[in-house]
PDB file of C-alpha atoms and ligand atoms in Angstrom:
ATOM      1  CA  UNK A 139      95.031  96.342 122.409  1.00  0.00           C
ATOM      2  CA  UNK A 140      90.604  95.484 121.506  1.00  0.00           C
ATOM      3  CA  UNK A 141      89.939  96.405 117.539  1.00  0.00           C
ATOM      4  CA  UNK A 142      86.611  99.792 118.072  1.00  0.00           C
ATOM      5  CA  UNK A 143      83.523 100.882 116.408  1.00  0.00           C
ATOM      6  CA  UNK A 144      83.541 100.221 112.869  1.00  0.00           C
ATOM      7  CA  UNK A 145      80.843  97.788 110.877  1.00  0.00           C
ATOM      8  CA  UNK A 146      84.072  94.727 110.563  1.00  0.00           C
ATOM      9  CA  UNK A 147      83.913  94.173 106.735  1.00  0.00           C
ATOM     10  CA  UNK A 148      87.870  94.693 107.369  1.00  0.00           C
ATOM     11  CA  UNK A 149      90.652  93.928 109.299  1.00  0.00           C
ATOM     12  CA  UNK A 150      90.895  96.759 111.750  1.00  0.00           C
ATOM     13  CA  UNK A 151      92.884  99.100 110.467  1.00  0.00           C
ATOM     14  CA  UNK A 152      96.535 100.127 112.574  1.00  0.00           C
ATOM     15  CA  UNK A 153      96.929 103.236 113.690  1.00  0.00           C
ATOM     16  CA  UNK A 154     100.778 104.232 115.312  1.00  0.00           C
ATOM     17  CA  UNK A 155      99.580 105.188 118.744  1.00  0.00           C
ATOM     18  CA  UNK A 156     103.184 106.505 120.625  1.00  0.00           C
ATOM     19  CA  UNK A 157     102.804 109.518 120.172  1.00  0.00           C
ATOM     20  CA  UNK A 158     100.003 112.544 118.271  1.00  0.00           C
ATOM     21  CA  UNK A 159      96.879 112.745 117.021  1.00  0.00           C
ATOM     22  CA  UNK A 160      96.672 109.026 116.606  1.00  0.00           C
ATOM     23  CA  UNK A 161      93.109 108.923 118.979  1.00  0.00           C
ATOM     24  CA  UNK A 162      91.451 111.738 115.488  1.00  0.00           C
ATOM     25  CA  UNK A 163      92.657 109.083 112.979  1.00  0.00           C
ATOM     26  CA  UNK A 164      90.810 106.172 114.838  1.00  0.00           C
ATOM     27  CA  UNK A 165      87.952 108.288 114.679  1.00  0.00           C
ATOM     28  CA  UNK A 166      88.185 109.545 111.436  1.00  0.00           C
ATOM     29  CA  UNK A 167      88.642 106.294 110.104  1.00  0.00           C
ATOM     30  CA  UNK A 168      85.602 104.811 112.158  1.00  0.00           C
ATOM     31  CA  UNK A 169      83.367 107.964 110.822  1.00  0.00           C
ATOM     32  CA  UNK A 170      84.173 106.403 107.595  1.00  0.00           C
ATOM     33  CA  UNK A 171      83.358 103.131 108.746  1.00  0.00           C
ATOM     34  CA  UNK A 172      86.451 100.784 109.490  1.00  0.00           C
ATOM     35  CA  UNK A 173      87.675  99.181 112.718  1.00  0.00           C
ATOM     36  CA  UNK A 174      90.430 100.264 114.447  1.00  0.00           C
ATOM     37  CA  UNK A 175      93.164  99.139 116.349  1.00  0.00           C
ATOM     38  CA  UNK A 176      95.979 101.565 118.210  1.00  0.00           C
ATOM     39  CA  UNK A 177      99.684  99.695 118.284  1.00  0.00           C
ATOM     40  CA  UNK A 178     102.027  99.918 120.408  1.00  0.00           C
ATOM     41  CA  UNK A 179     103.658  96.666 120.220  1.00  0.00           C
ATOM     42  CA  UNK A 180     104.645  93.922 118.083  1.00  0.00           C
ATOM     43  CA  UNK A 181     101.905  91.852 119.042  1.00  0.00           C
ATOM     44  CA  UNK A 182      99.403  94.512 118.041  1.00  0.00           C
ATOM     45  CA  UNK A 183     100.777  94.336 114.056  1.00  0.00           C
ATOM     46  CA  UNK A 184      99.034  91.283 113.325  1.00  0.00           C
ATOM     47  CA  UNK A 185      96.260  90.653 110.459  1.00  0.00           C
ATOM     48  CA  UNK A 186      95.964  94.773 109.599  1.00  0.00           C
ATOM     49  CA  UNK A 187      93.527  95.749 106.836  1.00  0.00           C
ATOM     50  CA  UNK A 188      95.035  99.140 106.582  1.00  0.00           C
ATOM     51  CA  UNK A 189      98.511 101.367 108.605  1.00  0.00           C
ATOM     52  CA  UNK A 190      98.081 105.203 109.980  1.00  0.00           C
ATOM     53  CA  UNK A 191     100.737 106.765 110.971  1.00  0.00           C
ATOM     54  CA  UNK A 192      99.831 110.643 112.567  1.00  0.00           C
ATOM     55  CA  UNK A 193     100.751 113.569 113.145  1.00  0.00           C
ATOM     56  CA  UNK A 194     102.516 114.539 116.039  1.00  0.00           C
ATOM     57  CA  UNK A 195     107.183 114.675 116.048  1.00  0.00           C
ATOM     58  CA  UNK A 196     108.435 112.497 113.563  1.00  0.00           C
ATOM     59  CA  UNK A 197     111.678 112.951 115.991  1.00  0.00           C
ATOM     60  CA  UNK A 198     109.816 111.891 119.435  1.00  0.00           C
ATOM     61  CA  UNK A 199     108.152 108.603 117.227  1.00  0.00           C
ATOM     62  CA  UNK A 200     111.813 107.540 116.127  1.00  0.00           C
ATOM     63  CA  UNK A 201     113.112 107.546 119.850  1.00  0.00           C
ATOM     64  CA  UNK A 202     110.070 105.325 120.724  1.00  0.00           C
ATOM     65  CA  UNK A 203     110.021 103.089 118.069  1.00  0.00           C
ATOM     66  CA  UNK A 204     113.441 102.545 118.663  1.00  0.00           C
ATOM     67  CA  UNK A 205     112.891 101.797 123.255  1.00  0.00           C
ATOM     68  CA  UNK A 206     109.478  99.898 121.730  1.00  0.00           C
ATOM     69  CA  UNK A 207     111.698  97.926 119.320  1.00  0.00           C
ATOM     70  CA  UNK A 208     109.376  98.860 116.594  1.00  0.00           C
ATOM     71  CA  UNK A 209     111.559 100.252 113.579  1.00  0.00           C
ATOM     72  CA  UNK A 210     111.739  97.396 112.501  1.00  0.00           C
ATOM     73  CA  UNK A 211     108.489  95.150 112.289  1.00  0.00           C
ATOM     74  CA  UNK A 212     106.991  98.210 111.396  1.00  0.00           C
ATOM     75  CA  UNK A 213     109.719  98.404 108.546  1.00  0.00           C
ATOM     76  CA  UNK A 214     108.007  95.163 107.171  1.00  0.00           C
ATOM     77  CA  UNK A 215     104.034  96.093 107.399  1.00  0.00           C
ATOM     78  CA  UNK A 216     105.256  99.438 105.839  1.00  0.00           C
ATOM     79  CA  UNK A 217     106.551  97.467 103.006  1.00  0.00           C
ATOM     80  CA  UNK A 218     104.367  94.701 102.702  1.00  0.00           C
ATOM     81  CA  UNK A 219     101.305  96.266 100.417  1.00  0.00           C
ATOM     82  CA  UNK A 220      99.738  96.624 102.745  1.00  0.00           C
ATOM     83  CA  UNK A 221      97.885 100.378 102.693  1.00  0.00           C
ATOM     84  CA  UNK A 222      99.123 103.052 104.764  1.00  0.00           C
ATOM     85  CA  UNK A 223      98.189 106.284 105.029  1.00  0.00           C
ATOM     86  CA  UNK A 224     100.473 108.873 106.726  1.00  0.00           C
ATOM     87  CA  UNK A 225     100.131 112.547 107.851  1.00  0.00           C
ATOM     88  CA  UNK A 226     102.589 115.008 108.774  1.00  0.00           C
ATOM     89  CA  UNK A 227     105.231 113.923 111.122  1.00  0.00           C
ATOM     90  CA  UNK A 228     104.047 110.410 109.166  1.00  0.00           C
ATOM     91  CA  UNK A 229     104.972 111.572 106.302  1.00  0.00           C
ATOM     92  CA  UNK A 230     108.276 112.379 107.369  1.00  0.00           C
ATOM     93  CA  UNK A 231     109.177 109.287 108.954  1.00  0.00           C
ATOM     94  CA  UNK A 232     108.622 107.650 104.929  1.00  0.00           C
ATOM     95  CA  UNK A 233     110.271 110.169 103.545  1.00  0.00           C
ATOM     96  CA  UNK A 234     113.366 109.157 101.378  1.00  0.00           C
ATOM     97  CA  UNK A 235     115.457 112.783 102.838  1.00  0.00           C
ATOM     98  CA  UNK A 236     114.511 114.321 105.101  1.00  0.00           C
ATOM     99  CA  UNK A 237     116.027 117.863 105.863  1.00  0.00           C
ATOM    100  CA  UNK A 238     115.873 120.995 109.192  1.00  0.00           C
ATOM    101  CA  UNK A 239     117.533 118.308 110.599  1.00  0.00           C
ATOM    102  CA  UNK A 240     118.849 115.638 108.698  1.00  0.00           C
ATOM    103  CA  UNK A 241     117.060 112.126 110.389  1.00  0.00           C
ATOM    104  CA  UNK A 242     116.376 109.101 109.785  1.00  0.00           C
ATOM    105  CA  UNK A 243     113.275 106.781 107.698  1.00  0.00           C
ATOM    106  CA  UNK A 244     112.433 104.624 106.523  1.00  0.00           C
ATOM    107  CA  UNK A 245     112.434 105.796 102.575  1.00  0.00           C
ATOM    108  CA  UNK A 246     109.665 103.933 101.204  1.00  0.00           C
ATOM    109  CA  UNK A 247     108.396 107.312  99.181  1.00  0.00           C
ATOM    110  CA  UNK A 248     110.878 108.799  96.812  1.00  0.00           C
ATOM    111  CA  UNK A 249     110.349 112.760  97.833  1.00  0.00           C
ATOM    112  CA  UNK A 250     112.874 115.121  99.994  1.00  0.00           C
ATOM    113  CA  UNK A 251     111.252 117.136 102.982  1.00  0.00           C
ATOM    114  CA  UNK A 252     112.336 120.018 104.677  1.00  0.00           C
ATOM    115  CA  UNK A 253     110.801 119.504 108.237  1.00  0.00           C
ATOM    116  CA  UNK A 254     108.143 122.850 109.536  1.00  0.00           C
ATOM    117  CA  UNK A 255     108.857 124.327 106.082  1.00  0.00           C
ATOM    118  CA  UNK A 256     106.402 126.195 106.925  1.00  0.00           C
ATOM    119  CA  UNK A 257     107.444 128.348 109.106  1.00  0.00           C
ATOM    120  CA  UNK A 258     106.223 127.357 113.251  1.00  0.00           C
ATOM    121  CA  UNK A 259     102.992 127.078 114.226  1.00  0.00           C
ATOM    122  CA  UNK A 260     102.191 131.141 113.483  1.00  0.00           C
ATOM    123  CA  UNK A 261     101.908 129.141 109.941  1.00  0.00           C
ATOM    124  CA  UNK A 262      99.526 126.611 110.697  1.00  0.00           C
ATOM    125  CA  UNK A 263      95.676 127.228 109.308  1.00  0.00           C
ATOM    126  CA  UNK A 264      92.974 125.545 106.694  1.00  0.00           C
ATOM    127  CA  UNK A 265      94.436 126.454 103.247  1.00  0.00           C
ATOM    128  CA  UNK A 266      92.336 125.470  99.913  1.00  0.00           C
ATOM    129  CA  UNK A 267      94.168 122.649  97.897  1.00  0.00           C
ATOM    130  CA  UNK A 268      94.276 121.865  93.878  1.00  0.00           C
ATOM    131  CA  UNK A 269      93.713 118.773  93.343  1.00  0.00           C
ATOM    132  CA  UNK A 270      92.798 116.101  90.120  1.00  0.00           C
ATOM    133  CA  UNK A 271      91.412 113.905  92.437  1.00  0.00           C
ATOM    134  CA  UNK A 272      89.439 115.508  94.995  1.00  0.00           C
ATOM    135  CA  UNK A 273      86.331 117.091  94.694  1.00  0.00           C
ATOM    136  CA  UNK A 274      86.719 121.283  94.177  1.00  0.00           C
ATOM    137  CA  UNK A 275      86.713 122.894  97.239  1.00  0.00           C
ATOM    138  CA  UNK A 276      88.774 120.388  99.827  1.00  0.00           C
ATOM    139  CA  UNK A 277      90.821 122.085 102.225  1.00  0.00           C
ATOM    140  CA  UNK A 278      93.814 120.834 103.931  1.00  0.00           C
ATOM    141  CA  UNK A 279      94.545 122.467 107.703  1.00  0.00           C
ATOM    142  CA  UNK A 280      98.232 122.240 107.971  1.00  0.00           C
ATOM    143  CA  UNK A 281     100.299 122.422 111.537  1.00  0.00           C
ATOM    144  CA  UNK A 282     103.437 122.873 111.300  1.00  0.00           C
ATOM    145  CA  UNK A 283     103.810 120.835 108.561  1.00  0.00           C
ATOM    146  CA  UNK A 284     106.711 119.417 106.454  1.00  0.00           C
ATOM    147  CA  UNK A 285     107.425 121.093 102.827  1.00  0.00           C
ATOM    148  CA  UNK A 286     108.249 118.360  99.666  1.00  0.00           C
ATOM    149  CA  UNK A 287     110.971 119.847  97.753  1.00  0.00           C
ATOM    150  CA  UNK A 288     111.232 117.303  95.936  1.00  0.00           C
ATOM    151  CA  UNK A 289     108.935 114.500  94.081  1.00  0.00           C
ATOM    152  CA  UNK A 290     111.203 111.453  92.373  1.00  0.00           C
ATOM    153  CA  UNK A 291     109.875 108.798  89.809  1.00  0.00           C
ATOM    154  CA  UNK A 292     107.389 106.776  90.851  1.00  0.00           C
ATOM    155  CA  UNK A 293     105.804 109.222  93.010  1.00  0.00           C
ATOM    156  CA  UNK A 294     102.407 110.614  92.251  1.00  0.00           C
ATOM    157  CA  UNK A 295     100.959 114.257  93.280  1.00  0.00           C
ATOM    158  CA  UNK A 296      97.578 114.371  94.138  1.00  0.00           C
ATOM    159  CA  UNK A 297      97.432 117.881  95.489  1.00  0.00           C
ATOM    160  CA  UNK A 298      99.406 120.255  95.563  1.00  0.00           C
ATOM    161  CA  UNK A 299      99.307 123.857  97.398  1.00  0.00           C
ATOM    162  CA  UNK A 300      99.878 126.552  95.491  1.00  0.00           C
ATOM    163  CA  UNK A 301     102.744 125.099  94.103  1.00  0.00           C
ATOM    164  CA  UNK A 302     103.803 122.439  96.549  1.00  0.00           C
ATOM    165  CA  UNK A 303     102.776 119.190  96.133  1.00  0.00           C
ATOM    166  CA  UNK A 304     100.985 118.099  99.548  1.00  0.00           C
ATOM    167  CA  UNK A 305      99.219 115.135  99.133  1.00  0.00           C
ATOM    168  CA  UNK A 306     101.280 111.654  97.663  1.00  0.00           C
ATOM    169  CA  UNK A 307     101.150 108.042  96.854  1.00  0.00           C
ATOM    170  CA  UNK A 308     103.342 106.148  95.206  1.00  0.00           C
ATOM    171  CA  UNK A 309     101.724 102.339  94.766  1.00  0.00           C
ATOM    172  CA  UNK A 310      99.230 101.428  98.688  1.00  0.00           C
ATOM    173  CA  UNK A 311     101.519 104.450 100.000  1.00  0.00           C
ATOM    174  CA  UNK A 312      99.587 107.098 100.619  1.00  0.00           C
ATOM    175  CA  UNK A 313     100.697 110.861 102.716  1.00  0.00           C
ATOM    176  CA  UNK A 314     100.064 114.791 103.371  1.00  0.00           C
ATOM    177  CA  UNK A 315     101.232 117.449 104.220  1.00  0.00           C
ATOM    178  CA  UNK A 316      98.147 117.865 106.256  1.00  0.00           C
ATOM    179  CA  UNK A 317      95.722 116.588 109.034  1.00  0.00           C
ATOM    180  CA  UNK A 318      92.339 115.460 106.646  1.00  0.00           C
ATOM    181  CA  UNK A 319      91.982 113.357 110.345  1.00  0.00           C
ATOM    182  CA  UNK A 320      90.932 116.978 111.892  1.00  0.00           C
ATOM    183  CA  UNK A 321      88.160 118.201 109.950  1.00  0.00           C
ATOM    184  CA  UNK A 322      84.486 117.189 110.997  1.00  0.00           C
ATOM    185  CA  UNK A 323      82.769 114.809 108.609  1.00  0.00           C
ATOM    186  CA  UNK A 324      83.385 112.527 105.957  1.00  0.00           C
ATOM    187  CA  UNK A 325      86.841 113.230 104.208  1.00  0.00           C
ATOM    188  CA  UNK A 326      87.410 112.605 100.223  1.00  0.00           C
ATOM    189  CA  UNK A 327      91.055 112.142 101.477  1.00  0.00           C
ATOM    190  CA  UNK A 328      90.072 110.044 104.231  1.00  0.00           C
ATOM    191  CA  UNK A 329      87.910 107.976 102.334  1.00  0.00           C
ATOM    192  CA  UNK A 330      90.832 107.683  98.901  1.00  0.00           C
ATOM    193  CA  UNK A 331      92.646 105.676 101.659  1.00  0.00           C
ATOM    194  CA  UNK A 332      89.024 103.557 103.585  1.00  0.00           C
ATOM    195  CA  UNK A 333      88.515 102.383  99.939  1.00  0.00           C
ATOM    196  CA  UNK A 334      91.908 101.702  99.186  1.00  0.00           C
ATOM    197  CA  UNK A 335      91.233  99.051 102.007  1.00  0.00           C
ATOM    198  CA  UNK A 336      88.658  97.816 100.953  1.00  0.00           C
ATOM    199  CA  UNK A 337      89.907  97.022  97.908  1.00  0.00           C
ATOM    200  CA  UNK A 338      92.613  95.746  99.411  1.00  0.00           C
ATOM    201  CA  UNK A 339      90.130  93.586 101.689  1.00  0.00           C
ATOM    202  CA  UNK A 340      88.928  91.948  98.467  1.00  0.00           C
ATOM    203  CA  UNK A 341      92.083  90.569  97.453  1.00  0.00           C
ATOM    204  CA  UNK A 342      92.990  86.846  97.247  1.00  0.00           C
ATOM    205  CA  UNK A 343      94.891  86.266 100.546  1.00  0.00           C
ATOM    206  CA  UNK A 344      98.945  87.448  99.592  1.00  0.00           C
ATOM    207  CA  UNK A 345      97.790  89.835  96.892  1.00  0.00           C
ATOM    208  CA  UNK A 346      98.853  93.161  97.012  1.00  0.00           C
TER     209      UNK A 346
HETATM  210  N1  LIG B 202     106.670 119.261 112.631  1.00  0.00           N
HETATM  211  C1  LIG B 202     106.269 117.923 113.106  1.00  0.00           C
HETATM  212  C2  LIG B 202     108.136 117.190 112.739  1.00  0.00           C
HETATM  213  O1  LIG B 202     108.796 117.949 112.245  1.00  0.00           O
HETATM  214  C3  LIG B 202     105.568 117.488 112.237  1.00  0.00           C
HETATM  215  C4  LIG B 202     103.861 118.454 112.588  1.00  0.00           C
HETATM  216  C5  LIG B 202     103.128 117.880 112.698  1.00  0.00           C
HETATM  217  O2  LIG B 202     102.944 115.877 112.439  1.00  0.00           O
HETATM  218  N2  LIG B 202     101.871 118.328 112.749  1.00  0.00           N
HETATM  219  O3  LIG B 202     108.160 115.894 113.161  1.00  0.00           O
END
């Protein structure tokens, strides 16, 4: 799949494009000046500057990852130290423990998530976030979102909704319960990931 747009100063950011809102992620990254590549095959995982796991339905993504032979190769990239950004279903794929129901995951973030933990569609919407690292007034759009019920060692909470952590980071992996890619214009959460991609691109080859 050919790369699209961006100013070309980093390798393209791969956006897992099996299902979900991958097109919105691509548009958001391109608005922030990066080029993107839809990831559907093992070959699409070569020479990436970062990786995004989009929102959607995590159960469907799990099935398609198996069907397309991507489970292991994608796991290797996720563990490689590349900057990773995951939203919603993507975050569920990375959580150590998934409930409602219990399902398989890459277990790269020491968190427990409850799928649809804020209720179904009716409870979706845009809510204020509390954060020490995001500008005041930053909000998050939640759609049948997972709820984080445990954050383990080594995982930083970057933003909360009420008492609930909703944006977390461990090393090069950042994950959100909400959808910054759906908000128009520039977004501080997308910008944080873009900065990580640019920083990673300046490291010596093989650096993480
Ligand atoms: N409810 C979905 C799941 O459990 C996630 C929703 C989303 O990605 N917006 O996979």
